[in-house]
PDB file of C-alpha atoms in Angstrom:
ATOM      1  CA  MET A   1     173.476 209.400  52.043  1.00  0.00           C
ATOM      2  CA  HIS A   2     175.158 211.810  54.435  1.00  0.00           C
ATOM      3  CA  LEU A   3     174.413 215.475  53.736  1.00  0.00           C
ATOM      4  CA  ASP A   4     176.627 218.082  55.389  1.00  0.00           C
ATOM      5  CA  TYR A   5     175.423 221.508  56.455  1.00  0.00           C
ATOM      6  CA  GLN A   6     177.394 223.202  53.675  1.00  0.00           C
ATOM      7  CA  LEU A   7     175.368 221.361  51.032  1.00  0.00           C
ATOM      8  CA  LEU A   8     172.092 222.198  52.792  1.00  0.00           C
ATOM      9  CA  LEU A   9     172.978 225.878  52.454  1.00  0.00           C
ATOM     10  CA  ILE A  10     174.447 225.802  48.960  1.00  0.00           C
ATOM     11  CA  ALA A  11     171.970 223.537  47.123  1.00  0.00           C
ATOM     12  CA  PRO A  12     168.898 225.802  47.556  1.00  0.00           C
ATOM     13  CA  LEU A  13     170.888 228.866  46.422  1.00  0.00           C
ATOM     14  CA  VAL A  14     172.284 227.035  43.385  1.00  0.00           C
ATOM     15  CA  VAL A  15     168.869 225.756  42.321  1.00  0.00           C
ATOM     16  CA  PHE A  16     167.223 229.156  42.819  1.00  0.00           C
ATOM     17  CA  CYS A  17     169.869 230.934  40.705  1.00  0.00           C
ATOM     18  CA  ALA A  18     169.782 228.193  38.042  1.00  0.00           C
ATOM     19  CA  TYR A  19     166.059 228.650  37.472  1.00  0.00           C
ATOM     20  CA  VAL A  20     166.207 232.427  37.508  1.00  0.00           C
ATOM     21  CA  MET A  21     168.593 231.926  34.587  1.00  0.00           C
ATOM     22  CA  TYR A  22     166.206 229.427  32.991  1.00  0.00           C
ATOM     23  CA  GLY A  23     163.289 231.839  33.369  1.00  0.00           C
ATOM     24  CA  VAL A  24     165.181 234.654  31.652  1.00  0.00           C
ATOM     25  CA  SER A  25     167.025 232.784  28.897  1.00  0.00           C
ATOM     26  CA  GLY A  26     165.028 229.564  28.468  1.00  0.00           C
ATOM     27  CA  PHE A  27     167.944 227.183  29.134  1.00  0.00           C
ATOM     28  CA  GLY A  28     171.118 226.689  31.173  1.00  0.00           C
ATOM     29  CA  SER A  29     169.700 225.464  34.478  1.00  0.00           C
ATOM     30  CA  GLY A  30     170.890 221.873  34.143  1.00  0.00           C
ATOM     31  CA  LEU A  31     174.514 222.791  33.599  1.00  0.00           C
ATOM     32  CA  VAL A  32     174.514 225.199  36.552  1.00  0.00           C
ATOM     33  CA  ASN A  33     173.018 222.564  38.831  1.00  0.00           C
ATOM     34  CA  VAL A  34     175.303 219.764  37.689  1.00  0.00           C
ATOM     35  CA  SER A  35     178.561 221.724  37.487  1.00  0.00           C
ATOM     36  CA  ILE A  36     178.236 223.070  41.050  1.00  0.00           C
ATOM     37  CA  LEU A  37     176.386 220.324  42.932  1.00  0.00           C
ATOM     38  CA  ALA A  38     178.702 217.657  41.483  1.00  0.00           C
ATOM     39  CA  ASN A  39     181.344 219.045  43.849  1.00  0.00           C
ATOM     40  CA  PHE A  40     179.252 217.812  46.768  1.00  0.00           C
ATOM     41  CA  LEU A  41     177.262 214.836  45.475  1.00  0.00           C
ATOM     42  CA  PRO A  42     177.896 211.896  43.094  1.00  0.00           C
ATOM     43  CA  LEU A  43     176.973 212.484  39.447  1.00  0.00           C
ATOM     44  CA  THR A  44     174.653 209.476  39.683  1.00  0.00           C
ATOM     45  CA  VAL A  45     172.558 211.584  42.074  1.00  0.00           C
ATOM     46  CA  VAL A  46     173.100 215.085  40.676  1.00  0.00           C
ATOM     47  CA  VAL A  47     172.282 214.328  37.019  1.00  0.00           C
ATOM     48  CA  PRO A  48     168.904 212.583  37.580  1.00  0.00           C
ATOM     49  CA  LEU A  49     168.013 215.119  40.277  1.00  0.00           C
ATOM     50  CA  SER A  50     168.673 217.985  37.879  1.00  0.00           C
ATOM     51  CA  LEU A  51     166.766 216.142  35.168  1.00  0.00           C
ATOM     52  CA  LEU A  52     163.645 215.919  37.341  1.00  0.00           C
ATOM     53  CA  LEU A  53     163.808 219.622  38.173  1.00  0.00           C
ATOM     54  CA  ASP A  54     164.413 220.561  34.520  1.00  0.00           C
ATOM     55  CA  PHE A  55     161.504 218.429  33.348  1.00  0.00           C
ATOM     56  CA  THR A  56     159.167 220.085  35.847  1.00  0.00           C
ATOM     57  CA  ALA A  57     160.408 223.562  34.929  1.00  0.00           C
ATOM     58  CA  SER A  58     160.019 222.963  31.189  1.00  0.00           C
ATOM     59  CA  MET A  59     156.496 221.649  31.771  1.00  0.00           C
ATOM     60  CA  LEU A  60     155.594 224.773  33.775  1.00  0.00           C
ATOM     61  CA  VAL A  61     157.017 227.126  31.141  1.00  0.00           C
ATOM     62  CA  GLY A  62     155.493 225.175  28.254  1.00  0.00           C
ATOM     63  CA  THR A  63     152.065 225.202  29.915  1.00  0.00           C
ATOM     64  CA  ARG A  64     152.201 228.899  30.760  1.00  0.00           C
ATOM     65  CA  PHE A  65     153.279 229.949  27.274  1.00  0.00           C
ATOM     66  CA  GLN A  66     151.541 227.161  25.351  1.00  0.00           C
ATOM     67  CA  SER A  67     149.968 229.534  22.843  1.00  0.00           C
ATOM     68  CA  GLY A  68     153.457 230.628  21.786  1.00  0.00           C
ATOM     69  CA  VAL A  69     154.759 227.140  20.942  1.00  0.00           C
ATOM     70  CA  GLN A  70     155.711 226.841  17.272  1.00  0.00           C
ATOM     71  CA  TRP A  71     154.690 223.273  16.503  1.00  0.00           C
ATOM     72  CA  ARG A  72     156.121 223.282  12.976  1.00  0.00           C
ATOM     73  CA  GLU A  73     159.568 223.892  14.438  1.00  0.00           C
ATOM     74  CA  LEU A  74     159.087 221.109  16.991  1.00  0.00           C
ATOM     75  CA  ALA A  75     157.850 218.675  14.349  1.00  0.00           C
ATOM     76  CA  LEU A  76     161.174 219.044  12.553  1.00  0.00           C
ATOM     77  CA  LEU A  77     163.379 219.016  15.638  1.00  0.00           C
ATOM     78  CA  ALA A  78     161.825 216.305  17.820  1.00  0.00           C
ATOM     79  CA  PRO A  79     162.434 213.119  15.773  1.00  0.00           C
ATOM     80  CA  PHE A  80     166.002 214.055  14.873  1.00  0.00           C
ATOM     81  CA  GLY A  81     166.595 215.104  18.477  1.00  0.00           C
ATOM     82  CA  LEU A  82     165.498 211.666  19.670  1.00  0.00           C
ATOM     83  CA  LEU A  83     167.800 209.980  17.152  1.00  0.00           C
ATOM     84  CA  GLY A  84     170.617 212.242  18.279  1.00  0.00           C
ATOM     85  CA  THR A  85     169.994 211.357  21.932  1.00  0.00           C
ATOM     86  CA  ILE A  86     170.254 207.639  21.166  1.00  0.00           C
ATOM     87  CA  THR A  87     173.438 208.291  19.190  1.00  0.00           C
ATOM     88  CA  GLY A  88     174.872 210.330  22.042  1.00  0.00           C
ATOM     89  CA  VAL A  89     174.288 207.569  24.561  1.00  0.00           C
ATOM     90  CA  VAL A  90     176.082 205.108  22.260  1.00  0.00           C
ATOM     91  CA  LEU A  91     178.978 207.525  21.680  1.00  0.00           C
ATOM     92  CA  LEU A  92     179.240 208.112  25.420  1.00  0.00           C
ATOM     93  CA  ILE A  93     180.826 204.692  25.746  1.00  0.00           C
ATOM     94  CA  ASN A  94     183.472 205.268  23.068  1.00  0.00           C
ATOM     95  CA  LEU A  95     184.402 208.954  22.736  1.00  0.00           C
ATOM     96  CA  PRO A  96     187.077 210.667  24.861  1.00  0.00           C
ATOM     97  CA  ARG A  97     184.875 213.037  26.884  1.00  0.00           C
ATOM     98  CA  ALA A  98     187.614 215.591  27.599  1.00  0.00           C
ATOM     99  CA  TYR A  99     188.133 216.413  23.908  1.00  0.00           C
ATOM    100  CA  THR A 100     184.435 216.557  23.053  1.00  0.00           C
ATOM    101  CA  LEU A 101     183.682 218.739  26.097  1.00  0.00           C
ATOM    102  CA  THR A 102     186.452 221.120  25.094  1.00  0.00           C
ATOM    103  CA  ALA A 103     185.240 221.320  21.483  1.00  0.00           C
ATOM    104  CA  LEU A 104     181.661 222.034  22.584  1.00  0.00           C
ATOM    105  CA  GLY A 105     182.861 224.626  25.085  1.00  0.00           C
ATOM    106  CA  VAL A 106     184.950 226.460  22.491  1.00  0.00           C
ATOM    107  CA  PHE A 107     182.013 226.512  20.056  1.00  0.00           C
ATOM    108  CA  LEU A 108     179.606 227.920  22.660  1.00  0.00           C
ATOM    109  CA  VAL A 109     182.026 230.591  23.863  1.00  0.00           C
ATOM    110  CA  SER A 110     182.816 231.630  20.280  1.00  0.00           C
ATOM    111  CA  TYR A 111     179.188 231.821  19.205  1.00  0.00           C
ATOM    112  CA  GLY A 112     178.167 233.601  22.401  1.00  0.00           C
ATOM    113  CA  LEU A 113     180.865 236.249  21.945  1.00  0.00           C
ATOM    114  CA  TYR A 114     179.896 236.657  18.288  1.00  0.00           C
ATOM    115  CA  SER A 115     176.257 237.183  19.284  1.00  0.00           C
ATOM    116  CA  LEU A 116     177.240 239.740  21.908  1.00  0.00           C
ATOM    117  CA  THR A 117     179.375 241.774  19.520  1.00  0.00           C
ATOM    118  CA  ARG A 118     176.890 241.645  16.613  1.00  0.00           C
ATOM    119  CA  PRO A 119     173.476 241.152  18.278  1.00  0.00           C
ATOM    120  CA  HIS A 120     171.437 243.085  15.711  1.00  0.00           C
ATOM    121  CA  LYS A 121     172.950 241.520  12.584  1.00  0.00           C
ATOM    122  CA  LEU A 122     171.913 237.904  13.154  1.00  0.00           C
ATOM    123  CA  SER A 123     169.672 236.959  10.218  1.00  0.00           C
ATOM    124  CA  LEU A 124     167.064 234.210  10.189  1.00  0.00           C
ATOM    125  CA  ILE A 125     168.146 230.799   8.912  1.00  0.00           C
ATOM    126  CA  SER A 126     166.412 228.112   6.884  1.00  0.00           C
ATOM    127  CA  ARG A 127     164.530 225.137   8.364  1.00  0.00           C
ATOM    128  CA  ARG A 128     166.985 222.956   6.466  1.00  0.00           C
ATOM    129  CA  TRP A 129     169.264 223.453   9.473  1.00  0.00           C
ATOM    130  CA  ALA A 130     166.754 221.714  11.760  1.00  0.00           C
ATOM    131  CA  PRO A 131     167.824 218.056  11.176  1.00  0.00           C
ATOM    132  CA  PRO A 132     171.592 218.569  11.727  1.00  0.00           C
ATOM    133  CA  THR A 133     170.913 220.912  14.644  1.00  0.00           C
ATOM    134  CA  ALA A 134     168.571 218.438  16.332  1.00  0.00           C
ATOM    135  CA  LEU A 135     170.957 215.536  15.728  1.00  0.00           C
ATOM    136  CA  LEU A 136     173.811 217.539  17.253  1.00  0.00           C
ATOM    137  CA  GLY A 137     171.730 218.836  20.161  1.00  0.00           C
ATOM    138  CA  GLY A 138     170.346 215.384  20.919  1.00  0.00           C
ATOM    139  CA  ALA A 139     173.781 213.786  20.720  1.00  0.00           C
ATOM    140  CA  ILE A 140     175.284 216.387  23.049  1.00  0.00           C
ATOM    141  CA  GLY A 141     172.362 215.866  25.424  1.00  0.00           C
ATOM    142  CA  GLY A 142     173.011 212.127  25.376  1.00  0.00           C
ATOM    143  CA  LEU A 143     176.735 212.639  25.906  1.00  0.00           C
ATOM    144  CA  PHE A 144     176.726 215.401  28.513  1.00  0.00           C
ATOM    145  CA  GLY A 145     173.110 216.008  29.535  1.00  0.00           C
ATOM    146  CA  THR A 146     173.310 219.575  28.197  1.00  0.00           C
ATOM    147  CA  GLY A 147     172.049 219.794  24.617  1.00  0.00           C
ATOM    148  CA  GLY A 148     169.961 222.896  25.350  1.00  0.00           C
ATOM    149  CA  PRO A 149     172.432 225.524  24.106  1.00  0.00           C
ATOM    150  CA  VAL A 150     172.477 224.005  20.603  1.00  0.00           C
ATOM    151  CA  PHE A 151     168.683 224.142  20.332  1.00  0.00           C
ATOM    152  CA  ALA A 152     168.761 227.685  21.727  1.00  0.00           C
ATOM    153  CA  VAL A 153     171.223 228.799  19.044  1.00  0.00           C
ATOM    154  CA  TYR A 154     169.032 227.388  16.259  1.00  0.00           C
ATOM    155  CA  LEU A 155     165.658 228.624  17.524  1.00  0.00           C
ATOM    156  CA  SER A 156     167.003 232.095  18.307  1.00  0.00           C
ATOM    157  CA  ARG A 157     167.806 232.325  14.582  1.00  0.00           C
ATOM    158  CA  ARG A 158     164.349 231.046  13.599  1.00  0.00           C
ATOM    159  CA  LEU A 159     161.898 232.872  15.882  1.00  0.00           C
ATOM    160  CA  GLN A 160     161.606 236.644  16.178  1.00  0.00           C
ATOM    161  CA  ASP A 161     159.113 236.709  19.054  1.00  0.00           C
ATOM    162  CA  LYS A 162     160.748 236.173  22.460  1.00  0.00           C
ATOM    163  CA  VAL A 163     157.670 234.430  23.916  1.00  0.00           C
ATOM    164  CA  GLN A 164     157.539 232.009  20.971  1.00  0.00           C
ATOM    165  CA  LEU A 165     161.267 231.371  21.394  1.00  0.00           C
ATOM    166  CA  LYS A 166     160.963 230.601  25.099  1.00  0.00           C
ATOM    167  CA  ALA A 167     157.806 228.486  24.723  1.00  0.00           C
ATOM    168  CA  THR A 168     159.210 226.422  21.857  1.00  0.00           C
ATOM    169  CA  LEU A 169     162.483 225.854  23.688  1.00  0.00           C
ATOM    170  CA  ALA A 170     160.575 224.701  26.774  1.00  0.00           C
ATOM    171  CA  SER A 171     158.470 222.250  24.764  1.00  0.00           C
ATOM    172  CA  MET A 172     161.565 220.859  23.047  1.00  0.00           C
ATOM    173  CA  PHE A 173     163.251 220.389  26.410  1.00  0.00           C
ATOM    174  CA  THR A 174     160.150 218.647  27.778  1.00  0.00           C
ATOM    175  CA  PHE A 175     160.365 216.112  24.952  1.00  0.00           C
ATOM    176  CA  GLN A 176     164.117 215.657  25.364  1.00  0.00           C
ATOM    177  CA  THR A 177     164.032 215.273  29.139  1.00  0.00           C
ATOM    178  CA  ALA A 178     161.054 212.903  28.992  1.00  0.00           C
ATOM    179  CA  SER A 179     163.015 210.502  26.781  1.00  0.00           C
ATOM    180  CA  ARG A 180     165.952 210.626  29.192  1.00  0.00           C
ATOM    181  CA  ILE A 181     163.643 210.078  32.175  1.00  0.00           C
ATOM    182  CA  VAL A 182     162.497 206.787  30.643  1.00  0.00           C
ATOM    183  CA  ALA A 183     166.111 205.670  30.278  1.00  0.00           C
ATOM    184  CA  TYR A 184     166.932 206.705  33.849  1.00  0.00           C
ATOM    185  CA  ILE A 185     163.929 204.851  35.237  1.00  0.00           C
ATOM    186  CA  ILE A 186     164.981 201.698  33.385  1.00  0.00           C
ATOM    187  CA  SER A 187     168.525 202.074  34.716  1.00  0.00           C
ATOM    188  CA  GLY A 188     167.275 202.696  38.251  1.00  0.00           C
ATOM    189  CA  LEU A 189     168.922 206.127  38.586  1.00  0.00           C
ATOM    190  CA  LEU A 190     165.586 207.869  39.136  1.00  0.00           C
ATOM    191  CA  LEU A 191     164.460 205.363  41.737  1.00  0.00           C
ATOM    192  CA  GLN A 192     167.078 206.426  44.287  1.00  0.00           C
ATOM    193  CA  LYS A 193     165.660 207.796  47.532  1.00  0.00           C
ATOM    194  CA  ALA A 194     168.173 210.677  47.567  1.00  0.00           C
ATOM    195  CA  VAL A 195     167.105 211.779  44.079  1.00  0.00           C
ATOM    196  CA  LEU A 196     163.379 211.711  44.800  1.00  0.00           C
ATOM    197  CA  LEU A 197     163.636 213.404  48.197  1.00  0.00           C
ATOM    198  CA  GLY A 198     166.111 215.962  46.858  1.00  0.00           C
ATOM    199  CA  ALA A 199     163.848 216.889  43.940  1.00  0.00           C
ATOM    200  CA  LEU A 200     160.882 217.213  46.293  1.00  0.00           C
ATOM    201  CA  ALA A 201     162.787 219.415  48.739  1.00  0.00           C
ATOM    202  CA  LEU A 202     164.295 221.671  46.051  1.00  0.00           C
ATOM    203  CA  SER A 203     161.151 222.061  43.914  1.00  0.00           C
ATOM    204  CA  PRO A 204     159.944 225.189  45.794  1.00  0.00           C
ATOM    205  CA  LEU A 205     163.308 226.894  45.103  1.00  0.00           C
ATOM    206  CA  MET A 206     163.009 225.908  41.442  1.00  0.00           C
ATOM    207  CA  TRP A 207     159.494 227.399  41.313  1.00  0.00           C
ATOM    208  CA  PHE A 208     160.468 230.691  42.980  1.00  0.00           C
ATOM    209  CA  GLY A 209     163.531 231.059  40.765  1.00  0.00           C
ATOM    210  CA  LEU A 210     161.521 230.313  37.638  1.00  0.00           C
ATOM    211  CA  LYS A 211     158.838 232.809  38.660  1.00  0.00           C
ATOM    212  CA  LEU A 212     161.397 235.578  39.148  1.00  0.00           C
ATOM    213  CA  GLY A 213     163.110 234.696  35.867  1.00  0.00           C
ATOM    214  CA  ASN A 214     159.791 234.789  34.008  1.00  0.00           C
ATOM    215  CA  ARG A 215     159.085 238.262  35.373  1.00  0.00           C
ATOM    216  CA  LEU A 216     162.500 239.501  34.303  1.00  0.00           C
ATOM    217  CA  HIS A 217     161.982 237.934  30.861  1.00  0.00           C
ATOM    218  CA  ALA A 218     158.674 239.774  30.443  1.00  0.00           C
ATOM    219  CA  THR A 219     160.312 243.152  31.067  1.00  0.00           C
ATOM    220  CA  LEU A 220     163.215 242.656  28.660  1.00  0.00           C
ATOM    221  CA  PRO A 221     163.062 243.491  24.921  1.00  0.00           C
ATOM    222  CA  ARG A 222     163.988 240.698  22.509  1.00  0.00           C
ATOM    223  CA  HIS A 223     167.537 241.910  21.875  1.00  0.00           C
ATOM    224  CA  ARG A 224     168.189 241.938  25.634  1.00  0.00           C
ATOM    225  CA  VAL A 225     166.870 238.389  25.910  1.00  0.00           C
ATOM    226  CA  LEU A 226     169.203 237.347  23.083  1.00  0.00           C
ATOM    227  CA  GLN A 227     172.100 239.096  24.797  1.00  0.00           C
ATOM    228  CA  THR A 228     171.266 237.240  28.002  1.00  0.00           C
ATOM    229  CA  MET A 229     171.200 233.971  26.062  1.00  0.00           C
ATOM    230  CA  ALA A 230     174.603 234.837  24.575  1.00  0.00           C
ATOM    231  CA  LEU A 231     176.034 235.464  28.050  1.00  0.00           C
ATOM    232  CA  VAL A 232     174.650 232.123  29.219  1.00  0.00           C
ATOM    233  CA  LEU A 233     176.275 230.449  26.195  1.00  0.00           C
ATOM    234  CA  VAL A 234     179.639 231.986  27.060  1.00  0.00           C
ATOM    235  CA  ALA A 235     179.328 230.943  30.712  1.00  0.00           C
ATOM    236  CA  THR A 236     178.183 227.467  29.706  1.00  0.00           C
ATOM    237  CA  GLY A 237     181.071 227.024  27.284  1.00  0.00           C
ATOM    238  CA  ALA A 238     183.616 228.247  29.804  1.00  0.00           C
ATOM    239  CA  THR A 239     182.237 225.824  32.402  1.00  0.00           C
ATOM    240  CA  LEU A 240     182.471 222.927  29.962  1.00  0.00           C
ATOM    241  CA  ILE A 241     186.070 223.783  29.079  1.00  0.00           C
ATOM    242  CA  ALA A 242     186.964 224.000  32.770  1.00  0.00           C
ATOM    243  CA  ARG A 243     185.238 220.674  33.443  1.00  0.00           C
ATOM    244  CA  SER A 244     187.107 218.999  30.569  1.00  0.00           C
ATOM    245  CA  GLN A 245     190.430 220.172  31.977  1.00  0.00           C
ATOM    246  CA  GLY A 246     189.479 218.947  35.438  1.00  0.00           C
TER     247      GLY A 246
END
C-alpha cells in the first residue's frame, strides 16, 4: 500500500492524541483513530489497526489498575455484551447505517450536554440496567466498532471511584475487543501486512499518549473526570452525526 508523507506525519499525531484521551476518560480512542485516519486509508485497514491498538491499550490499563476492576459489574455486562456484539454484526447487513449513526450521535450529544450542565446531580442506578446496556453497547460495537460510550455512561452511574471506573471500563473493552479480534482473524482483516506493520509502528505513540493521559487522570478529581467523559461523549456524538451525513 502506498503511504504518502502527509499520512506519515498525521497518523502518529492522531494516535498520540487519541490515547491521551483514552488515558484521561477511559474510552474514545477508537473513534478518533477511525474518523480521522479513514480519510487517508481504507476502512478495512483503519478499523482492524485501531482495534489492535485499542486492545493493547485496554490490556495495559487493565493490568495497571487491576485491583480496581469491579468483577461483579463485568460478570453482568460481559455475556450480554457478547450477545449484543453478535446481534450488531447481523444487523450491520440489514440496517440503514446513516439513520442509526445519527440516532446514536444525537443520544451521545444529548447525554453529554446533560452531564455537563448537571454533573453533581447524577445519581447511581440499579444493576438491572446492566443487561439492556450491555446488549446496546455490544450491538453498537458490532455495528460501528464504537460501543465504548454506552458502557461508559452506565459504569459512570454505577461506580463512584474514578480508578474503579477506569479499570472496569478497560477490562470490559479488553473482552469486547478480544471477541472482535477473533472475528477479524477469521475474516483475514487482521492478517494484512499494512495492519500489522502499522500497529507495530504506531504502538510507541499509543504508549506515550496513554502514559500522559494516565498522569492527567491521576491529578483530576472524579467530577473533572466525569466532565471530561461528557466532553468526549459530545465530541463522539457530533463526529458520528457528521459521518452519517457524509
